[in-house]
Short mmCIF file of C-alpha atoms in Angstrom, two decimals:
data_model
loop_
_atom_site.label_atom_id
_atom_site.label_comp_id
_atom_site.label_asym_id
_atom_site.label_seq_id
_atom_site.Cartn_x
_atom_site.Cartn_y
_atom_site.Cartn_z
CA UNK A 1 98.75 118.57 72.93
CA UNK A 2 100.26 120.18 69.91
CA UNK A 3 103.43 118.83 68.29
CA UNK A 4 105.34 122.35 69.11
CA UNK A 5 104.36 121.86 72.66
CA UNK A 6 105.84 118.17 72.58
CA UNK A 7 108.78 119.33 70.98
CA UNK A 8 109.55 121.94 73.70
CA UNK A 9 108.66 119.18 76.53
CA UNK A 10 111.25 116.99 75.05
CA UNK A 11 108.82 113.94 75.55
CA UNK A 12 109.82 111.07 73.03
CA UNK A 13 107.10 109.48 70.78
CA UNK A 14 106.22 106.25 71.92
CA UNK A 15 105.57 104.85 68.52
CA UNK A 16 109.08 105.75 67.27
CA UNK A 17 110.45 104.13 70.52
CA UNK A 18 108.68 100.72 69.74
CA UNK A 19 109.69 101.08 66.09
CA UNK A 20 113.32 101.31 67.06
CA UNK A 21 112.98 98.46 69.47
CA UNK A 22 111.83 96.34 66.50
CA UNK A 23 114.46 97.35 63.94
CA UNK A 24 117.16 96.79 66.78
CA UNK A 25 115.95 93.21 67.07
CA UNK A 26 117.03 92.61 63.62
CA UNK A 27 120.72 93.40 64.23
CA UNK A 28 123.23 90.26 63.95
CA UNK A 29 124.31 89.40 67.41
CA UNK A 30 127.82 88.56 66.05
CA UNK A 31 128.26 92.11 65.32
CA UNK A 32 127.00 93.12 68.58
CA UNK A 33 129.35 90.71 70.47
CA UNK A 34 132.28 92.20 68.43
CA UNK A 35 131.42 95.81 69.71
CA UNK A 36 131.17 94.67 73.14
CA UNK A 37 134.57 93.12 73.14
CA UNK A 38 135.98 95.94 71.39
CA UNK A 39 134.56 98.30 74.00
CA UNK A 40 135.77 96.00 77.01
CA UNK A 41 139.18 96.03 75.41
CA UNK A 42 139.57 99.79 74.92
CA UNK A 43 137.44 101.74 77.21
CA UNK A 44 140.42 102.48 79.57
CA UNK A 45 142.01 104.14 76.70
CA UNK A 46 139.41 106.84 76.25
CA UNK A 47 139.60 110.50 77.39
CA UNK A 48 136.76 110.22 79.53
CA UNK A 49 137.59 106.75 81.18
CA UNK A 50 137.81 108.06 84.66
CA UNK A 51 133.97 109.31 84.50
CA UNK A 52 133.05 105.93 82.89
CA UNK A 53 134.55 104.39 85.85
CA UNK A 54 132.87 106.50 88.43
CA UNK A 55 129.38 106.07 87.03
CA UNK A 56 129.57 102.42 86.33
CA UNK A 57 130.80 101.79 89.90
CA UNK A 58 127.98 103.98 91.29
CA UNK A 59 125.35 101.93 89.45
CA UNK A 60 126.95 98.73 90.30
CA UNK A 61 128.90 99.05 93.49
CA UNK A 62 129.61 95.47 94.28
CA UNK A 63 133.14 94.06 93.55
CA UNK A 64 133.92 91.20 91.24
CA UNK A 65 132.65 87.80 92.44
CA UNK A 66 131.35 89.29 95.62
CA UNK A 67 127.76 88.16 95.13
CA UNK A 68 125.83 84.85 94.45
CA UNK A 69 122.63 84.82 92.18
CA UNK A 70 119.80 83.00 93.70
CA UNK A 71 118.98 79.47 92.01
CA UNK A 72 115.86 81.07 90.18
CA UNK A 73 117.97 83.79 88.42
CA UNK A 74 116.94 83.64 84.75
CA UNK A 75 119.07 83.16 81.79
CA UNK A 76 119.61 85.94 79.27
CA UNK A 77 118.17 83.65 76.48
CA UNK A 78 114.93 83.05 78.59
CA UNK A 79 114.28 86.23 80.21
CA UNK A 80 110.71 86.20 80.97
CA UNK A 81 108.49 89.16 80.14
CA UNK A 82 105.16 87.92 81.11
CA UNK A 83 105.38 89.98 84.55
CA UNK A 84 104.33 93.20 82.81
CA UNK A 85 106.01 96.47 82.59
CA UNK A 86 106.91 95.55 78.68
CA UNK A 87 108.95 98.89 78.51
CA UNK A 88 111.21 97.90 81.14
CA UNK A 89 112.12 94.62 79.16
CA UNK A 90 112.77 96.62 76.04
CA UNK A 91 114.97 98.80 77.73
CA UNK A 92 117.25 95.88 79.16
CA UNK A 93 116.95 93.59 76.10
CA UNK A 94 118.30 96.12 73.85
CA UNK A 95 121.96 95.83 75.94
CA UNK A 96 121.58 92.26 76.89
CA UNK A 97 121.75 91.34 73.12
CA UNK A 98 125.27 92.19 73.20
CA UNK A 99 125.96 89.56 75.80
CA UNK A 100 126.25 85.85 75.40
CA UNK A 101 123.08 84.24 76.20
CA UNK A 102 124.14 81.52 78.71
CA UNK A 103 124.64 84.42 81.53
CA UNK A 104 122.22 84.95 84.26
CA UNK A 105 120.44 87.80 85.63
CA UNK A 106 117.97 88.64 88.57
CA UNK A 107 115.71 91.35 87.17
CA UNK A 108 113.11 93.48 88.87
CA UNK A 109 110.89 95.63 86.56
CA UNK A 110 108.74 98.34 87.95
CA UNK A 111 108.67 100.88 90.96
CA UNK A 112 110.93 100.36 93.87
CA UNK A 113 109.61 100.17 97.48
CA UNK A 114 112.44 98.23 99.12
CA UNK A 115 115.88 97.23 97.93
CA UNK A 116 116.35 93.60 96.80
CA UNK A 117 117.98 91.01 98.97
CA UNK A 118 119.49 89.21 95.90
CA UNK A 119 121.72 90.88 93.51
CA UNK A 120 119.29 92.29 91.15
CA UNK A 121 119.11 94.82 88.04
CA UNK A 122 116.78 97.30 89.00
CA UNK A 123 115.30 101.03 88.06
CA UNK A 124 116.13 102.53 91.39
CA UNK A 125 117.91 102.15 94.58
CA UNK A 126 116.54 103.28 97.76
CA UNK A 127 118.96 105.48 99.79
CA UNK A 128 117.09 105.11 102.94
CA UNK A 129 117.11 101.40 102.99
CA UNK A 130 119.63 98.62 103.49
CA UNK A 131 121.09 96.22 100.83
CA UNK A 132 121.97 98.91 98.38
CA UNK A 133 125.02 97.04 97.18
CA UNK A 134 122.37 94.47 95.96
CA UNK A 135 120.91 96.87 93.64
CA UNK A 136 122.32 97.35 90.14
CA UNK A 137 120.87 100.58 88.83
CA UNK A 138 119.91 100.46 85.12
CA UNK A 139 118.34 102.93 82.86
CA UNK A 140 115.04 101.64 82.56
CA UNK A 141 111.73 103.34 81.33
CA UNK A 142 113.93 105.72 79.85
CA UNK A 143 111.22 106.79 77.20
CA UNK A 144 109.57 108.37 80.47
CA UNK A 145 112.56 109.31 82.59
CA UNK A 146 114.90 111.10 80.24
CA UNK A 147 113.47 113.58 77.67
CA UNK A 148 115.13 116.33 75.97
CA UNK A 149 113.28 119.56 76.88
CA UNK A 150 113.80 122.76 74.88
CA UNK A 151 113.24 125.77 77.30
CA UNK A 152 113.65 129.18 75.47
CA UNK A 153 112.29 131.21 78.01
CA UNK A 154 115.04 133.40 79.76
CA UNK A 155 115.06 133.01 83.61
CA UNK A 156 114.64 136.55 84.27
CA UNK A 157 111.31 136.38 82.36
CA UNK A 158 109.59 133.39 84.23
CA UNK A 159 107.15 133.84 87.03
CA UNK A 160 108.70 133.99 90.53
CA UNK A 161 106.33 131.10 91.76
CA UNK A 162 106.59 127.57 93.13
CA UNK A 163 104.65 125.63 90.49
CA UNK A 164 103.27 122.04 90.64
CA UNK A 165 100.95 120.10 88.54
CA UNK A 166 100.73 116.40 89.12
CA UNK A 167 98.57 113.63 90.51
CA UNK A 168 98.39 113.32 94.37
CA UNK A 169 96.55 110.16 94.74
CA UNK A 170 97.50 108.42 97.69
CA UNK A 171 100.98 109.66 98.16
CA UNK A 172 101.10 110.96 101.67
CA UNK A 173 103.97 113.24 101.16
CA UNK A 174 102.13 115.14 98.33
CA UNK A 175 99.16 115.06 100.52
CA UNK A 176 100.91 116.69 103.48
CA UNK A 177 102.74 119.37 101.03
CA UNK A 178 99.14 120.57 99.74
CA UNK A 179 97.70 120.51 103.17
CA UNK A 180 100.51 123.06 104.25
CA UNK A 181 101.03 125.27 101.10
CA UNK A 182 98.14 124.90 98.61
CA UNK A 183 96.68 128.70 98.37
CA UNK A 184 99.84 130.35 99.41
CA UNK A 185 100.67 133.40 97.56
CA UNK A 186 104.10 132.01 96.77
CA UNK A 187 102.72 128.77 95.16
CA UNK A 188 100.65 127.70 92.49
CA UNK A 189 99.62 123.82 93.06
CA UNK A 190 97.31 121.83 91.30
CA UNK A 191 96.29 118.02 91.75
CA UNK A 192 95.66 116.74 88.06
CA UNK A 193 94.00 113.33 89.33
CA UNK A 194 90.68 112.46 87.72
CA UNK A 195 89.23 112.63 91.36
CA UNK A 196 91.22 115.06 93.33
CA UNK A 197 91.77 114.52 97.03
CA UNK A 198 90.17 117.79 97.94
CA UNK A 199 87.98 119.59 95.27
CA UNK A 200 89.84 122.97 95.62
CA UNK A 201 93.00 121.23 94.78
CA UNK A 202 91.76 120.12 91.45
CA UNK A 203 93.35 121.73 88.26
CA UNK A 204 93.80 120.62 84.72
CA UNK A 205 96.69 118.84 83.44
CA UNK A 206 98.94 121.01 81.26
CA UNK A 207 101.92 120.19 78.82
CA UNK A 208 105.63 119.93 80.30
CA UNK A 209 106.50 123.01 78.38
CA UNK A 210 103.96 125.25 79.90
CA UNK A 211 105.80 124.71 83.29
CA UNK A 212 108.95 126.44 81.91
CA UNK A 213 106.94 129.94 82.46
CA UNK A 214 107.64 129.32 86.17
CA UNK A 215 111.23 129.85 87.95
CA UNK A 216 110.67 127.38 90.68
CA UNK A 217 109.17 123.59 89.94
CA UNK A 218 108.26 121.54 92.89
CA UNK A 219 109.59 118.04 92.63
CA UNK A 220 107.74 115.59 95.06
CA UNK A 221 108.76 111.81 95.17
CA UNK A 222 106.09 109.45 94.59
CA UNK A 223 106.26 105.60 94.51
CA UNK A 224 109.90 106.13 94.07
CA UNK A 225 111.60 108.95 92.35
CA UNK A 226 110.09 112.26 91.44
CA UNK A 227 109.73 111.64 87.71
CA UNK A 228 109.47 115.16 86.89
CA UNK A 229 112.95 116.08 88.22
CA UNK A 230 114.80 115.14 84.77
CA UNK A 231 112.78 117.47 82.60
CA UNK A 232 113.08 120.16 85.29
CA UNK A 233 116.89 119.82 85.35
CA UNK A 234 116.94 119.95 81.49
CA UNK A 235 115.10 123.21 81.46
CA UNK A 236 116.06 126.50 82.79
CA UNK A 237 113.99 126.17 85.78
CA UNK A 238 114.84 125.39 89.53
CA UNK A 239 114.17 122.30 90.98
CA UNK A 240 112.68 122.30 94.69
CA UNK A 241 112.57 119.28 96.76
CA UNK A 242 113.54 117.51 99.83
CA UNK A 243 116.86 115.36 100.00
CA UNK A 244 116.26 112.46 97.76
CA UNK A 245 115.43 109.04 99.31
CA UNK A 246 115.51 107.10 95.93
CA UNK A 247 118.00 107.31 92.91
CA UNK A 248 118.01 105.91 89.32
CA UNK A 249 120.17 106.34 86.55
CA UNK A 250 120.24 110.14 87.20
CA UNK A 251 122.61 109.46 90.36
CA UNK A 252 120.14 111.52 92.78
CA UNK A 253 122.78 110.92 95.70
CA UNK A 254 125.22 113.11 93.74
CA UNK A 255 123.11 116.13 93.43
CA UNK A 256 124.00 118.80 95.76
CA UNK A 257 121.64 120.80 97.86
CA UNK A 258 122.01 124.61 96.84
CA UNK A 259 123.89 123.55 93.60
CA UNK A 260 121.63 121.58 91.64
CA UNK A 261 118.39 122.10 93.57
CA UNK A 262 116.92 124.15 96.34
CA UNK A 263 116.50 121.67 99.42
CA UNK A 264 113.42 121.99 101.63
CA UNK A 265 112.92 120.38 105.16
CA UNK A 266 111.16 116.94 104.99
CA UNK A 267 108.28 118.39 106.86
CA UNK A 268 108.10 121.26 104.41
CA UNK A 269 108.17 123.97 107.30
CA UNK A 270 110.82 126.28 105.50
CA UNK A 271 109.19 126.48 101.98
CA UNK A 272 108.22 130.11 102.24
CA UNK A 273 111.51 130.95 103.87
CA UNK A 274 113.39 129.31 100.98
CA UNK A 275 111.45 130.79 98.40
CA UNK A 276 111.61 134.26 99.89
CA UNK A 277 115.42 134.05 100.05
CA UNK A 278 115.97 133.02 96.52
CA UNK A 279 113.44 135.65 95.25
CA UNK A 280 115.47 138.15 96.88
CA UNK A 281 118.65 136.77 95.31
CA UNK A 282 117.60 136.01 91.87
CA UNK A 283 121.12 135.79 90.69
CA UNK A 284 121.64 132.72 92.98
CA UNK A 285 118.50 130.84 91.70
CA UNK A 286 119.57 131.49 88.24
CA UNK A 287 123.00 129.88 89.09
CA UNK A 288 121.20 126.82 90.46
CA UNK A 289 119.08 126.58 87.09
CA UNK A 290 122.47 126.67 85.02
CA UNK A 291 124.07 123.99 87.20
CA UNK A 292 121.18 121.69 87.06
CA UNK A 293 120.93 121.95 83.28
CA UNK A 294 124.82 121.26 83.00
CA UNK A 295 124.53 118.27 85.21
CA UNK A 296 121.54 116.76 83.40
CA UNK A 297 123.52 117.21 79.88
CA UNK A 298 125.89 114.29 80.76
CA UNK A 299 122.81 111.89 80.17
CA UNK A 300 122.07 113.25 76.74
CA UNK A 301 124.87 111.72 74.86
CA UNK A 302 123.24 108.44 73.52
CA UNK A 303 126.43 106.61 72.43
CA UNK A 304 128.23 107.35 75.81
CA UNK A 305 125.02 106.12 77.46
CA UNK A 306 125.08 103.14 75.64
CA UNK A 307 128.72 102.44 76.51
CA UNK A 308 128.13 103.07 80.22
CA UNK A 309 124.92 100.78 80.12
CA UNK A 310 127.10 97.87 78.55
CA UNK A 311 129.83 98.47 81.10
CA UNK A 312 127.31 98.37 83.96
CA UNK A 313 126.10 95.08 82.90
CA UNK A 314 129.56 93.85 82.52
CA UNK A 315 130.48 94.76 86.02
CA UNK A 316 127.13 93.09 87.31
CA UNK A 317 127.96 89.83 85.65
CA UNK A 318 131.67 90.05 87.11
CA UNK A 319 130.10 90.79 90.44
CA UNK A 320 128.11 87.76 90.30
CA UNK A 321 131.10 85.64 89.35
CA UNK A 322 130.06 84.89 85.88
CA UNK A 323 132.59 85.41 83.07
CA UNK A 324 131.28 87.11 79.99
CA UNK A 325 133.92 85.76 77.46
CA UNK A 326 135.48 82.72 79.33
CA UNK A 327 139.28 82.40 78.53
CA UNK A 328 139.68 85.77 77.01
CA UNK A 329 142.06 88.06 79.05
CA UNK A 330 141.90 90.77 76.46
CA UNK A 331 139.06 92.46 78.32
CA UNK A 332 138.96 95.08 81.34
CA UNK A 333 135.89 95.60 83.35
CA UNK A 334 135.26 98.91 85.08
#
């Protein structure tokens, strides 16, 4: 993959990501505590305070002191990274460094199959499962999930085809879609697995930027979220997908069908019908591409995302009955 292709796809360089983590560990904790105190004291005075409040309460819906941590909850100072998924620990440690080390958390790294039964910090929350309030959604594995794509191809010049390249593996939903629509004249679908489920489905992997040549990009959920959705929304293409069953930091449950994406039926029966309608109404499709890109842009302000992350952790600690700075009344949690 060439450097220009990497730039257009917006994929971060992991080496720089790890270097940034090492440098951040050298920051004096006393300085980080000061920044956190100031944020908690002043965030309500900001012009975007109402937006911050909405997002933080979306990620951590539990009210203060409404949940109890399990006995085996870990102390911030002893967070155990031996369970693998190192990138998840890097992403949470960068924000836990702002908080006193006596605080405790229940942390679940990795993909999500069910919601937790104890108040936990987790990458994603299932929308089709109970215990949603127990899941505090956090921006984990962000090096993969929040690229900054650069799509310079005008929508009118993109190919009017539903495009997909990805691994099918043992994911039933993806297999069913390929069984129904692979080879259809309105689609260009390819399984990039080393050993494709069916030989005729096999296709070579291509850079993210190469997807931008197509108007419609298929987003299919895998183990949890469809990880391609972020760069599709950040491009000038239209996401085509079923109603989300899982959400992470992107707040999938706030996406509107027909506004931010083209919604298809859970059994994929109406794919051709939906594509034909939007191909006959290209202005409506382009409107979705613009709205999708605008929605995604809110996650690209690094300082704002840092503040939202810190406020989310603050709300989690308060929800589990822990006082961040005991005796300090000069703070305000969202």
